[in-house]
mmCIF file of C-alpha atoms in Angstrom:
data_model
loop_
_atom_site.group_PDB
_atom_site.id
_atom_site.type_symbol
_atom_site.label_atom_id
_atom_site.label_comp_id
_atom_site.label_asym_id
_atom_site.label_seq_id
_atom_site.Cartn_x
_atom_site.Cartn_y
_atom_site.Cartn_z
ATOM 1 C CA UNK A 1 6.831 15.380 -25.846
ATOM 2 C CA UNK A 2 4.403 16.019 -23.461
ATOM 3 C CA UNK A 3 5.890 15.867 -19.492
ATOM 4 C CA UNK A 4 3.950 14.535 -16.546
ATOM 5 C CA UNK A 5 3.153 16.763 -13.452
ATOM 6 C CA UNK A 6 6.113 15.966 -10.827
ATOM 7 C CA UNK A 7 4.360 13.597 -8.134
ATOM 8 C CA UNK A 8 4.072 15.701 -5.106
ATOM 9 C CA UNK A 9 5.396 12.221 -2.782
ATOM 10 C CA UNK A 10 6.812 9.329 -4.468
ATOM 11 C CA UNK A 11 7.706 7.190 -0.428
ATOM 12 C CA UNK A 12 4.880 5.847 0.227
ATOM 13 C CA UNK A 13 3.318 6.928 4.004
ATOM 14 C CA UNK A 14 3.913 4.115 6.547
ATOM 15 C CA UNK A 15 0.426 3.516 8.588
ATOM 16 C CA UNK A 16 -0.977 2.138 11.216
ATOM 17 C CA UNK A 17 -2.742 -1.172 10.086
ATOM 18 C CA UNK A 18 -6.351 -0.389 11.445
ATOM 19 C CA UNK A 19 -7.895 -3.931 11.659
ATOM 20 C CA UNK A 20 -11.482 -4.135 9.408
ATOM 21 C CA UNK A 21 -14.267 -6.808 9.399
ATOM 22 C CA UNK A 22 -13.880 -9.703 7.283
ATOM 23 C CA UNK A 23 -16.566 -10.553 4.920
ATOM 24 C CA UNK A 24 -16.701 -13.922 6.650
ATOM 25 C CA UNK A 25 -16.303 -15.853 9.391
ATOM 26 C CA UNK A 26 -13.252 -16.345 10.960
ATOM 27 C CA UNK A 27 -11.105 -19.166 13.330
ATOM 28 C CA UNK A 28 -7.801 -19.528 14.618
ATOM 29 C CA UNK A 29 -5.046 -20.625 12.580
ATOM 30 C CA UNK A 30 -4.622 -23.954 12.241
ATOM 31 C CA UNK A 31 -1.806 -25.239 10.435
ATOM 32 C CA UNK A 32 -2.512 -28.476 8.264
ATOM 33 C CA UNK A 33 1.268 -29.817 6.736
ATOM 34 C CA UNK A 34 -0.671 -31.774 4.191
ATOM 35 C CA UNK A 35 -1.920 -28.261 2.744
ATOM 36 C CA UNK A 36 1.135 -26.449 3.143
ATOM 37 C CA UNK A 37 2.854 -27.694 -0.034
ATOM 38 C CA UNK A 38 -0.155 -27.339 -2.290
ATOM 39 C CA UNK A 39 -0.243 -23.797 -3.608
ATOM 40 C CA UNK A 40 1.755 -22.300 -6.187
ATOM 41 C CA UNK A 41 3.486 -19.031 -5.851
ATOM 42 C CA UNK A 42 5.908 -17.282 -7.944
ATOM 43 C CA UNK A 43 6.577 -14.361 -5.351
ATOM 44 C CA UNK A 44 9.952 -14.211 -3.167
ATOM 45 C CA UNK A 45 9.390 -16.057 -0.324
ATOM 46 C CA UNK A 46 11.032 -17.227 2.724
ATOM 47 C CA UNK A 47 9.825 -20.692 3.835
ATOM 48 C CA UNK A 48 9.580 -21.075 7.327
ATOM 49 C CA UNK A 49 9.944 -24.843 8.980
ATOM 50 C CA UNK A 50 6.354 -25.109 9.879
ATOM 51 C CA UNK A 51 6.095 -24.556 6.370
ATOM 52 C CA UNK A 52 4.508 -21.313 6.390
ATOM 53 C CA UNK A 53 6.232 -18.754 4.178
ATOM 54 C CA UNK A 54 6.702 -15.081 5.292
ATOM 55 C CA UNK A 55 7.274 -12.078 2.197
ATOM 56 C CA UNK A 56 7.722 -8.297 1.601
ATOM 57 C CA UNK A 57 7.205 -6.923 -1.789
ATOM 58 C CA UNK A 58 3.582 -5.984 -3.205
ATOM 59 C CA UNK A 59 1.814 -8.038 -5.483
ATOM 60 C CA UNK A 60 3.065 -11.894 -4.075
ATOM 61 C CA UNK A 61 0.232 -14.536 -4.990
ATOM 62 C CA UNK A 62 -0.929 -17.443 -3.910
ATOM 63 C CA UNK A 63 -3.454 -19.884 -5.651
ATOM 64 C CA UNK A 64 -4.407 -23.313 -4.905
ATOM 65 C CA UNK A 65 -7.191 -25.404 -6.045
ATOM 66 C CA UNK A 66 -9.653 -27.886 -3.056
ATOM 67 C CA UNK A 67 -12.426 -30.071 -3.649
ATOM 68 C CA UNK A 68 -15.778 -29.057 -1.461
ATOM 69 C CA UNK A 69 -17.706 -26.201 0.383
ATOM 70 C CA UNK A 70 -15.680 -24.129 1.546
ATOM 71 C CA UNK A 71 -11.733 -23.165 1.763
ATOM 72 C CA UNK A 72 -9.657 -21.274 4.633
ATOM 73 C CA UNK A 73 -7.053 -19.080 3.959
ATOM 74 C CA UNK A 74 -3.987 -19.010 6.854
ATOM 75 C CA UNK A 75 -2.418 -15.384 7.667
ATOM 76 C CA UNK A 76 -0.807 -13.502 9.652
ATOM 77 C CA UNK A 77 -0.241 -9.767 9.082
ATOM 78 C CA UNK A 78 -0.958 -6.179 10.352
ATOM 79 C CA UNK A 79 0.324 -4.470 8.079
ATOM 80 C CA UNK A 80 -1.421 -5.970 4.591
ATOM 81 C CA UNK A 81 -4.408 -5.619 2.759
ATOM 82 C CA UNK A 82 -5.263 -8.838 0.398
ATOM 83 C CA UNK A 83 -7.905 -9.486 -2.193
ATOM 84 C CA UNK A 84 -9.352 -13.109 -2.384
ATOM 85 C CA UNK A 85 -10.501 -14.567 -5.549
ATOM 86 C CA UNK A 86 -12.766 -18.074 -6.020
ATOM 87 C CA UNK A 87 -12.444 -19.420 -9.408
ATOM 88 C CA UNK A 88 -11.503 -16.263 -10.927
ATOM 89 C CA UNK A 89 -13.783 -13.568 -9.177
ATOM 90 C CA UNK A 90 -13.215 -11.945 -6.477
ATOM 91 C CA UNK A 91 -15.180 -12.323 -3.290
ATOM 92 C CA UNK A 92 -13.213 -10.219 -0.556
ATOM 93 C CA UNK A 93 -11.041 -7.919 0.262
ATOM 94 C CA UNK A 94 -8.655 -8.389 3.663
ATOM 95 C CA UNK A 95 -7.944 -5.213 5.501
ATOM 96 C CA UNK A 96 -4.865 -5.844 7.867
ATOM 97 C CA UNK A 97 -6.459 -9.199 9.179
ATOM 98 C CA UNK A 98 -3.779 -9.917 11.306
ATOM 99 C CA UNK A 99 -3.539 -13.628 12.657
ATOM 100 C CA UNK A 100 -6.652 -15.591 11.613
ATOM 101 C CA UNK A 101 -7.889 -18.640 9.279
ATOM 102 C CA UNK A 102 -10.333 -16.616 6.982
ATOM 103 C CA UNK A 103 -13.256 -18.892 5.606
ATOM 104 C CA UNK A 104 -14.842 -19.020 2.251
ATOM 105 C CA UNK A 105 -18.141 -20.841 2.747
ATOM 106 C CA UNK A 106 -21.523 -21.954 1.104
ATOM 107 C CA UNK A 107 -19.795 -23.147 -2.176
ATOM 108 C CA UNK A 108 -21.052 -25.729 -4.563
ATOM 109 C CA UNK A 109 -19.711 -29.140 -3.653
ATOM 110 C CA UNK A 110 -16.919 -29.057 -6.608
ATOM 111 C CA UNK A 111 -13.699 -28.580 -7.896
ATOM 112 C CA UNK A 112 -12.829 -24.804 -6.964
ATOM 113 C CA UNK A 113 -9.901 -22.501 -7.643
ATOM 114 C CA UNK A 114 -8.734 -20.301 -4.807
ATOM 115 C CA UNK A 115 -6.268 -17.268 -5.085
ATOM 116 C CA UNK A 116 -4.744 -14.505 -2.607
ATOM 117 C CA UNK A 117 -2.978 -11.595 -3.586
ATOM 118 C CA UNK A 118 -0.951 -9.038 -1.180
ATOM 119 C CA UNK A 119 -2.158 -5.735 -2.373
ATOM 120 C CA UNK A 120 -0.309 -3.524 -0.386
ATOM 121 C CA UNK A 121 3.923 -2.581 -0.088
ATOM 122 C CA UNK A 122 5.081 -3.879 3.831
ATOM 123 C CA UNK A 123 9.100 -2.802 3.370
ATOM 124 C CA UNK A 124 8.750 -2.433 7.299
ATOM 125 C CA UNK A 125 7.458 -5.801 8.102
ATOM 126 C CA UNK A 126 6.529 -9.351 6.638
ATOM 127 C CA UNK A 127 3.390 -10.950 6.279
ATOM 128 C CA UNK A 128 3.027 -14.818 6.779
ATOM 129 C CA UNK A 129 1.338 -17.132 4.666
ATOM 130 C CA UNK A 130 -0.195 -20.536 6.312
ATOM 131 C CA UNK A 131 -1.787 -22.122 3.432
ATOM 132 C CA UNK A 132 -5.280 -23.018 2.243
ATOM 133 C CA UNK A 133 -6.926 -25.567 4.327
ATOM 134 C CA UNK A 134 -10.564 -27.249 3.171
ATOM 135 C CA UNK A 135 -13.801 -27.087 4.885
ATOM 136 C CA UNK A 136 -14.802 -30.485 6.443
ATOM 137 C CA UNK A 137 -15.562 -33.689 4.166
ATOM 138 C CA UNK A 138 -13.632 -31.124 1.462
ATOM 139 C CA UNK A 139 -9.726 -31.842 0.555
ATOM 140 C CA UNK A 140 -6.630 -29.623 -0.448
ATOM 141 C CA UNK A 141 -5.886 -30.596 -4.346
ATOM 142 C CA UNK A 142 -2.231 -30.226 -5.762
ATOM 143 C CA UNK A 143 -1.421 -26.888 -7.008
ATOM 144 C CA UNK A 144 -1.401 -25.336 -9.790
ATOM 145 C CA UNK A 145 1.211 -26.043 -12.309
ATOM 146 C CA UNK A 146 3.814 -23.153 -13.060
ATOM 147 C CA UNK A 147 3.136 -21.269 -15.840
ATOM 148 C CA UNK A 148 5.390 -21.205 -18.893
ATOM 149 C CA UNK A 149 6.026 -17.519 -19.431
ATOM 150 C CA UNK A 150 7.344 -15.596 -16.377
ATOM 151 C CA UNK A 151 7.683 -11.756 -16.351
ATOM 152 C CA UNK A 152 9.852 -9.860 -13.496
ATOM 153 C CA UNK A 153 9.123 -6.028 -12.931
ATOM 154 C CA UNK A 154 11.617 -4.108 -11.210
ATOM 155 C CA UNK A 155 10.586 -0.577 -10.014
ATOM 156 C CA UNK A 156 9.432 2.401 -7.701
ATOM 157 C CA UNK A 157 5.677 3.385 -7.018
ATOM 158 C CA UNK A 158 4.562 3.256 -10.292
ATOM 159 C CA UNK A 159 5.289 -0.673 -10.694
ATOM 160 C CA UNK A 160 3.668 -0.769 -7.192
ATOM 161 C CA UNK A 161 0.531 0.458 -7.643
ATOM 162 C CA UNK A 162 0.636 2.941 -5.289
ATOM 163 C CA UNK A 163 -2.673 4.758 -4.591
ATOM 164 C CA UNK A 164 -4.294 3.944 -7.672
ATOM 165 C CA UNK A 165 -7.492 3.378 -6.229
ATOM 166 C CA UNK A 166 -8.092 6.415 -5.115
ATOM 167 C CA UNK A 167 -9.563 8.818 -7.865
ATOM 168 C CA UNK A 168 -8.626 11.651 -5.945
ATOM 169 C CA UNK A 169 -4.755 12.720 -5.786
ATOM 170 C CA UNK A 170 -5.486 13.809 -1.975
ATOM 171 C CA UNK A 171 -6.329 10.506 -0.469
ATOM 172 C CA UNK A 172 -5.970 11.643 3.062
ATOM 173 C CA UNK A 173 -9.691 12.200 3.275
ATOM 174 C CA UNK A 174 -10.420 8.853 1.789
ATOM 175 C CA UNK A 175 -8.516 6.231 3.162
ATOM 176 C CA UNK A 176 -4.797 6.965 2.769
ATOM 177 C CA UNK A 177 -2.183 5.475 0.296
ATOM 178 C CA UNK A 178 -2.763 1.634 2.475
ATOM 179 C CA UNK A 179 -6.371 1.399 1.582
ATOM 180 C CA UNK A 180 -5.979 2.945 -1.780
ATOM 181 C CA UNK A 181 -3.778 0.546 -3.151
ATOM 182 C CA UNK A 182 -3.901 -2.404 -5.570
ATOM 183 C CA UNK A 183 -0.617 -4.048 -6.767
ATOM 184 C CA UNK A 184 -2.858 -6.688 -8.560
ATOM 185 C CA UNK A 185 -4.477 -3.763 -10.670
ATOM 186 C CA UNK A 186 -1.169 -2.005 -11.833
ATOM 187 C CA UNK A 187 0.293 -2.248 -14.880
ATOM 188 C CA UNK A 188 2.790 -5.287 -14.618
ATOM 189 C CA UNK A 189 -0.387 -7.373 -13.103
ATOM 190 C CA UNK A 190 -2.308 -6.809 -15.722
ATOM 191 C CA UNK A 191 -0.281 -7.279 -18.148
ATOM 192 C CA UNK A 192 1.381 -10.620 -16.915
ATOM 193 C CA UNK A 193 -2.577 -11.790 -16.012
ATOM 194 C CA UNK A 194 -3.381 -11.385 -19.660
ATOM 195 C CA UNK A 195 -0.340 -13.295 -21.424
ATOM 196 C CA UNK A 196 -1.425 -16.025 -18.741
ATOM 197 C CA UNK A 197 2.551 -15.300 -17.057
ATOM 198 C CA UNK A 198 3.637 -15.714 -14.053
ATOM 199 C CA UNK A 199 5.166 -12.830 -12.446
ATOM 200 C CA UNK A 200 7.008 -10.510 -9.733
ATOM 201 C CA UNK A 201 6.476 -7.308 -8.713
ATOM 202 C CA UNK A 202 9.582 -6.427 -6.921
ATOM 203 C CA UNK A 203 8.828 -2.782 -6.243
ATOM 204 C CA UNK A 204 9.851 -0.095 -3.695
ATOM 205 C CA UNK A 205 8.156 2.835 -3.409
ATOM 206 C CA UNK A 206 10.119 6.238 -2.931
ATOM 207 C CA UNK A 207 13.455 4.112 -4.046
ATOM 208 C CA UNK A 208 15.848 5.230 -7.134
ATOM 209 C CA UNK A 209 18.689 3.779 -9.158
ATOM 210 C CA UNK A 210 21.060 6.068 -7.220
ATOM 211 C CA UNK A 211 18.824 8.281 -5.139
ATOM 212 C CA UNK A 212 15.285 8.049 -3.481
ATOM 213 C CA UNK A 213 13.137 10.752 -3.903
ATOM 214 C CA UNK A 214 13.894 14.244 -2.873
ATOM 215 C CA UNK A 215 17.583 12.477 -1.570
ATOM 216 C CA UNK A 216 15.675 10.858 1.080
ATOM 217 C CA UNK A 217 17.258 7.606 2.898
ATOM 218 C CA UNK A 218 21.010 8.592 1.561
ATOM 219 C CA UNK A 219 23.460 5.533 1.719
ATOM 220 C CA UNK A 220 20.709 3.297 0.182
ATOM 221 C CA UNK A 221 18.603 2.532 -2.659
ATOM 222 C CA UNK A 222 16.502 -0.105 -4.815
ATOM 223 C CA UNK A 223 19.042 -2.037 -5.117
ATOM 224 C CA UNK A 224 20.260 -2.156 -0.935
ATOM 225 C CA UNK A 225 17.050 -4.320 -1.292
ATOM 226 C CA UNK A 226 17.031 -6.297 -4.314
ATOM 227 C CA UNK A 227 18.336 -9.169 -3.192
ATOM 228 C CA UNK A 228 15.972 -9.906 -0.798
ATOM 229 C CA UNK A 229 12.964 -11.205 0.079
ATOM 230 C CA UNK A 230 12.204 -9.787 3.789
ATOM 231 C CA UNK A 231 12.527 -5.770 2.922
ATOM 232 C CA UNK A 232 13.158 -5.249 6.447
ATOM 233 C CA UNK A 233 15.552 -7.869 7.312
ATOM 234 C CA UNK A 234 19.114 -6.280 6.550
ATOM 235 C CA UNK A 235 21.347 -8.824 5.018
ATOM 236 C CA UNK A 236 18.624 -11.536 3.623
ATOM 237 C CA UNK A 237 19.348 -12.902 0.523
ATOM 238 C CA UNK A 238 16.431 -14.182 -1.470
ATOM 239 C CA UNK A 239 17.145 -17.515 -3.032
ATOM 240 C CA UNK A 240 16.173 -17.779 -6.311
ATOM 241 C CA UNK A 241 14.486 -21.307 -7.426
ATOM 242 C CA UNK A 242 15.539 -23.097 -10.309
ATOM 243 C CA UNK A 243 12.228 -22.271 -12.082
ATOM 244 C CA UNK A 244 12.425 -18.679 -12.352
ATOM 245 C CA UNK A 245 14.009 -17.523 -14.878
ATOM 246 C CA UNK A 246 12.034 -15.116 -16.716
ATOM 247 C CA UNK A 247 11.751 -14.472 -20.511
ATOM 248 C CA UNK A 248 11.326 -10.777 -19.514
ATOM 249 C CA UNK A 249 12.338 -8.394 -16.961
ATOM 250 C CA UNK A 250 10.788 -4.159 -17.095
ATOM 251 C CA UNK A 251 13.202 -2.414 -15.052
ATOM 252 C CA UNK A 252 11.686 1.078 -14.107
ATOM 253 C CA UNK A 253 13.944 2.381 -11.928
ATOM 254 C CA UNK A 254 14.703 6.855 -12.482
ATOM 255 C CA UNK A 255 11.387 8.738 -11.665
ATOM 256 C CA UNK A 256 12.655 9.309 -7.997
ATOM 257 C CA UNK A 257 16.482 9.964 -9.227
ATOM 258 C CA UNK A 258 14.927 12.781 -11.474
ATOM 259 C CA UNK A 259 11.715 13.643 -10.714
ATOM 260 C CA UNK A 260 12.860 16.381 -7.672
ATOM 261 C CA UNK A 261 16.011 19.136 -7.515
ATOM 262 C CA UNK A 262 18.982 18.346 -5.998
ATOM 263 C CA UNK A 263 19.058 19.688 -2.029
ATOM 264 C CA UNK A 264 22.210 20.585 -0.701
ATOM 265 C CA UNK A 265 24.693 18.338 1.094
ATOM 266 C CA UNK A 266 23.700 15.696 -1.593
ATOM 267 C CA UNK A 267 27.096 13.796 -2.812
ATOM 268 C CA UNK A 268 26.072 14.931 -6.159
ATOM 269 C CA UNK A 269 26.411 18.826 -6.595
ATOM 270 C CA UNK A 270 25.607 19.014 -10.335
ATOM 271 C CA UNK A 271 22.746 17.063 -12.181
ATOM 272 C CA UNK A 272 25.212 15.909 -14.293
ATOM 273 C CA UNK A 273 27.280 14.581 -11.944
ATOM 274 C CA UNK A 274 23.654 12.689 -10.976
ATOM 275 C CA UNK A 275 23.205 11.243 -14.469
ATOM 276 C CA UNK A 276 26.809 10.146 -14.794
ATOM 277 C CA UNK A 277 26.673 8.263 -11.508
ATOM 278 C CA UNK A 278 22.918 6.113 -12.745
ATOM 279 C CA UNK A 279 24.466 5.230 -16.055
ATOM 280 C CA UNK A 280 27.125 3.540 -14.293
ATOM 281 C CA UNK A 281 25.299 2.256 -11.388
ATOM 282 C CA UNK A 282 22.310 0.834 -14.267
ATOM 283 C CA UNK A 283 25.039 -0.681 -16.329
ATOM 284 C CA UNK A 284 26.227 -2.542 -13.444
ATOM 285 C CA UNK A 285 22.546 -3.368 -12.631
ATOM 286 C CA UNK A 286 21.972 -4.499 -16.257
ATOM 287 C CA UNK A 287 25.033 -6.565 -15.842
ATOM 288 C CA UNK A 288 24.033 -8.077 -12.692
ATOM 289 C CA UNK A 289 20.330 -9.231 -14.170
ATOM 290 C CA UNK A 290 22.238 -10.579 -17.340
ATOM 291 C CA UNK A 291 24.565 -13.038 -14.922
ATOM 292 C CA UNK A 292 21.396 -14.282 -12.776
ATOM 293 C CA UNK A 293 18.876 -14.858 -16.431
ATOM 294 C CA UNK A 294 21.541 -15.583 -18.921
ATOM 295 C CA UNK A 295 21.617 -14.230 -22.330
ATOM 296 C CA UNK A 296 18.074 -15.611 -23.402
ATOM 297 C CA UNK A 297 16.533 -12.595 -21.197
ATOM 298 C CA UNK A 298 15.264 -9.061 -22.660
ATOM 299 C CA UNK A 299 16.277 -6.436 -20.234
ATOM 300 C CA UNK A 300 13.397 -4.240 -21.001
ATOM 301 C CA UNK A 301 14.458 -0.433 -19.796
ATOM 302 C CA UNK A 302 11.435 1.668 -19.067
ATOM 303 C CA UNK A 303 11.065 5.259 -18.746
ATOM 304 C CA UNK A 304 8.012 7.400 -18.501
ATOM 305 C CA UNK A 305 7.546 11.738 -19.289
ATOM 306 C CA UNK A 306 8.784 13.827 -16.347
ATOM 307 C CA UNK A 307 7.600 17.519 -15.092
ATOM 308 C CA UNK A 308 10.404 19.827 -16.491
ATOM 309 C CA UNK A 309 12.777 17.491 -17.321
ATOM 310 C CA UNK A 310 13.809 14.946 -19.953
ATOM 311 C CA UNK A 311 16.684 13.207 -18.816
ATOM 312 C CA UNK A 312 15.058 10.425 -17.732
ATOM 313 C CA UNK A 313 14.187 9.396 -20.953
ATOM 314 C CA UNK A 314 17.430 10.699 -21.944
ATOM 315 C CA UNK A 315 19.556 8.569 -20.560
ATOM 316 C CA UNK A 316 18.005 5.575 -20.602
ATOM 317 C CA UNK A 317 17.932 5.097 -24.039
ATOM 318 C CA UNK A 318 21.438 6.029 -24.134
ATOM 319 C CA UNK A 319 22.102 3.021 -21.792
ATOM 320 C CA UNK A 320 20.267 1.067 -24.472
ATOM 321 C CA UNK A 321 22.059 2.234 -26.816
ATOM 322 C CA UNK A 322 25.348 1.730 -25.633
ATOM 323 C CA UNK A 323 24.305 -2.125 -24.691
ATOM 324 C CA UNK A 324 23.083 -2.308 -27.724
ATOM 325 C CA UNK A 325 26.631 -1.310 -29.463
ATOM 326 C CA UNK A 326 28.332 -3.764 -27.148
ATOM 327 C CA UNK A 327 26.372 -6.875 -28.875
ATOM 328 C CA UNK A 328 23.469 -6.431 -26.036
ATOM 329 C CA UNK A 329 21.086 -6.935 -28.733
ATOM 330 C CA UNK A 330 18.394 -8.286 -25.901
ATOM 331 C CA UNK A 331 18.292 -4.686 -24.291
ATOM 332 C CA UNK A 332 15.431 -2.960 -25.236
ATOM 333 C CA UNK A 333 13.662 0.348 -24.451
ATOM 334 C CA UNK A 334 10.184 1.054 -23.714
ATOM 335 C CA UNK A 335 9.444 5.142 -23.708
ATOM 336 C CA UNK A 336 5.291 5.635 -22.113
ATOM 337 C CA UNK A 337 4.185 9.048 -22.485
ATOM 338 C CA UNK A 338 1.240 10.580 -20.596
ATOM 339 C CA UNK A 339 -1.220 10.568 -23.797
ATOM 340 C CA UNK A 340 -4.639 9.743 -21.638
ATOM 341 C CA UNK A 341 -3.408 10.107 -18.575
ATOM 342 C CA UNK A 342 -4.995 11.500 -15.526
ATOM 343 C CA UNK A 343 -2.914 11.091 -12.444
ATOM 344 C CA UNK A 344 -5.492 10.767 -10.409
ATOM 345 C CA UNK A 345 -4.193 8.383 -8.529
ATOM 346 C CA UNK A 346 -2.288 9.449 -4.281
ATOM 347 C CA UNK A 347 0.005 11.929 -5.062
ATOM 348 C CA UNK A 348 -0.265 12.412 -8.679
ATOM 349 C CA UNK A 349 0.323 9.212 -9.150
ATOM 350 C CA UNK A 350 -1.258 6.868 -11.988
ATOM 351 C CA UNK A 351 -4.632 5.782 -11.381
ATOM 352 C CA UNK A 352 -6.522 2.686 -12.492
ATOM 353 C CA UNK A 353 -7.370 3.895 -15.424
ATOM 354 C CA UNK A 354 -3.735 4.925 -15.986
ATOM 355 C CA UNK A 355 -2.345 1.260 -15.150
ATOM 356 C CA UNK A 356 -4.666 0.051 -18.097
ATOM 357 C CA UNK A 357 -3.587 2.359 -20.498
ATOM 358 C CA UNK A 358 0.191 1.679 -19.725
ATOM 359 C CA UNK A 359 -0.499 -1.906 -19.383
ATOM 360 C CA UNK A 360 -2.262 -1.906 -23.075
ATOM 361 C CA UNK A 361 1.325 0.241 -24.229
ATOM 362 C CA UNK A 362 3.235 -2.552 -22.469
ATOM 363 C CA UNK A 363 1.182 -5.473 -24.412
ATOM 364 C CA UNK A 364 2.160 -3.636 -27.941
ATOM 365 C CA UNK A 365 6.278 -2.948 -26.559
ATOM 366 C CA UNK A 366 5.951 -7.208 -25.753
ATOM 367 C CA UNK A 367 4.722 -8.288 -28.992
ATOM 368 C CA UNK A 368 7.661 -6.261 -30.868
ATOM 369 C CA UNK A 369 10.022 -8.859 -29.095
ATOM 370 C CA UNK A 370 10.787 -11.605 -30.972
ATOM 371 C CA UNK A 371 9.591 -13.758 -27.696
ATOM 372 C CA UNK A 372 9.630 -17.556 -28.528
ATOM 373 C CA UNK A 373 7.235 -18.605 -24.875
#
């Protein structure tokens, strides 16, 4: 088996949003309530009574469709970095625009899709979301419909996205991890974009089953903040519409329990006493998902090649196996190796290039499910 290079820093650096110009005009916000309720969204949101919604994790979308000219997009956030898209392409990128109505203008007079995706991890703060609102003599259409498949991924920096614009593994020079980061262009994205799914990408960078990388942030990990939707709001609870349920959920949760030593005055003093202590947590995960999805859901357990070690791999497919024994017959495994790829990515982590590669190995694990969607 070939092993991965270790990433040198799996947390992801918390910057200063430096504000950028937008590629277009820009007004005040101006909330219209008639708009508010016409986009679709399958990210964990918090609606707010204006009827605004505020979020956390990377990779929430919004799309909405509007007859006319021209379309405005509502924010407010710091801290973010968005793409924009107009019936499928995309026309901007947001850097940190803060609290403004940002205008798409000099369309055709037509029917027009409109989509915005939160590139960037906040687990510090929340971005808000006003909704789309049309250039004059245009109008807001209804939404579009849910999609039938759904996909959840569960993980650390790799699920994120983190720095994989960057082509260089030092991206201090070149923008930092913030501006070299595309949740809509890692693997799960892809992936769910191309089976036409809707999907989550409910990933913390840095965070472990058990332990965070190099034993950082003792007392918590991934799954302190599962269960919400505001990352930075101790306590929330995320509540779960009646819609989502997802046919799949790709947990990849381990590269930060394993991927670094043990340091002294951990509460683990043997790796053993490490592994022994994820199995059980992961079970209990496992068993948690199973309760909120139902049996109907595959549990898809992920696990990529490690520097120097292969107990990640290990041990997660001797979870699956033991679920597996107990009747869990929709617990799968999905093993990626590092066949093709570079790392060139912040930190050693994957690149662009990677995401495709592991998003193509993720199509192939999918279509070995017996998957009636």
């Amino acid at each position: 088996m070939r092993t991965l290079p270790t990433p040198r820093l799996s947390r992801r650096t918390l910057m200063t949003g430096v504000a950028a110009g937008l590629a277009a005009a820009v007004a005040p916000p101006a909330l219209a309530a008639t708009a508010l309720a016409r986009f679709h969204t399958a990210g964990r949101v918090e609606r707010d009574p204006d009827g605004s919604v505020r979020y956390s994790w990377p990779g929430v979308y919004f799309e909405g469709r509007f007859r006319g000219t021209g379309v405005g997009i509502v924010l407010d956030d710091a801290d973010n970095d968005y793409d924009v898209s107009i019936d499928g392409r995309t026309t901007a990128t947001l850097v940190t625009p803060g609290t403004t109505t940002y205008w798409t203008r000099g369309l055709t007079d037509a029917v027009h899709s409109v989509r915005l995706v939160k590139r960037t991890e906040s687990p510090w703060a929340a971005g808000r979301f006003g909704g789309f609102v049309a250039a004059p003599g245009g109008a807001i259409l209804p939404g579009p419909r849910p999609r039938r498949r759904q996909i959840e991924f569960i993980g650390d920096s790799y699920t994120a996205g983190y720095g994989n614009l960057s082509g260089t593994r030092d991206c201090s020079g070149n923008g930092g991890v913030d501006r070299n980061s595309d949740a809509d262009l890692a693997f799960g994205a892809l992936t769910a974009r191309r089976l036409d799914a809707d999907y989550q990408l409910n990933a913390f960078s840095g965070r472990g089953m058990v332990r965070n990388y190099n034993g950082s942030s003792p007392g918590t990990d991934f799954r302190t903040y599962y269960d919400r939707a505001l990352l930075n709001v101790e306590g929330d609870v995320w509540h779960r519409p009646a819609g989502w349920r997802p046919q799949v959920v790709v947990i990849g949760l381990g590269i930060n329990d394993f991927s670094t030593p043990l340091d002294p005055g951990e509460r683990w003093s043997t790796a053993a006493e490490l592994v022994a202590d994820y199995e059980t947590a992961y079970h209990g995960f496992l068993d948690t998902l199973r309760a909120r999805y139902g049996p109907g859901t595959f549990l898809l357990v992920s696990a990529t090649g490690l520097a120097d070690t292969t107990v990640f791999a290990e041990t997660t497919r001797r979870i699956v196996r033991t679920r597996n024994e107990r009747g869990g017959d929709r617990v799968r495994h999905w093993y990626y190796d590092g066949a093709g790829l570079d790392h060139l990515g912040c930190d050693w982590h994957p690149s662009v290039h990677d995401h495709r590669i592991i998003s193509g190995l993720l199509d192939d694990r999918l279509a070995a499910l017996p998957l009636r969607w």
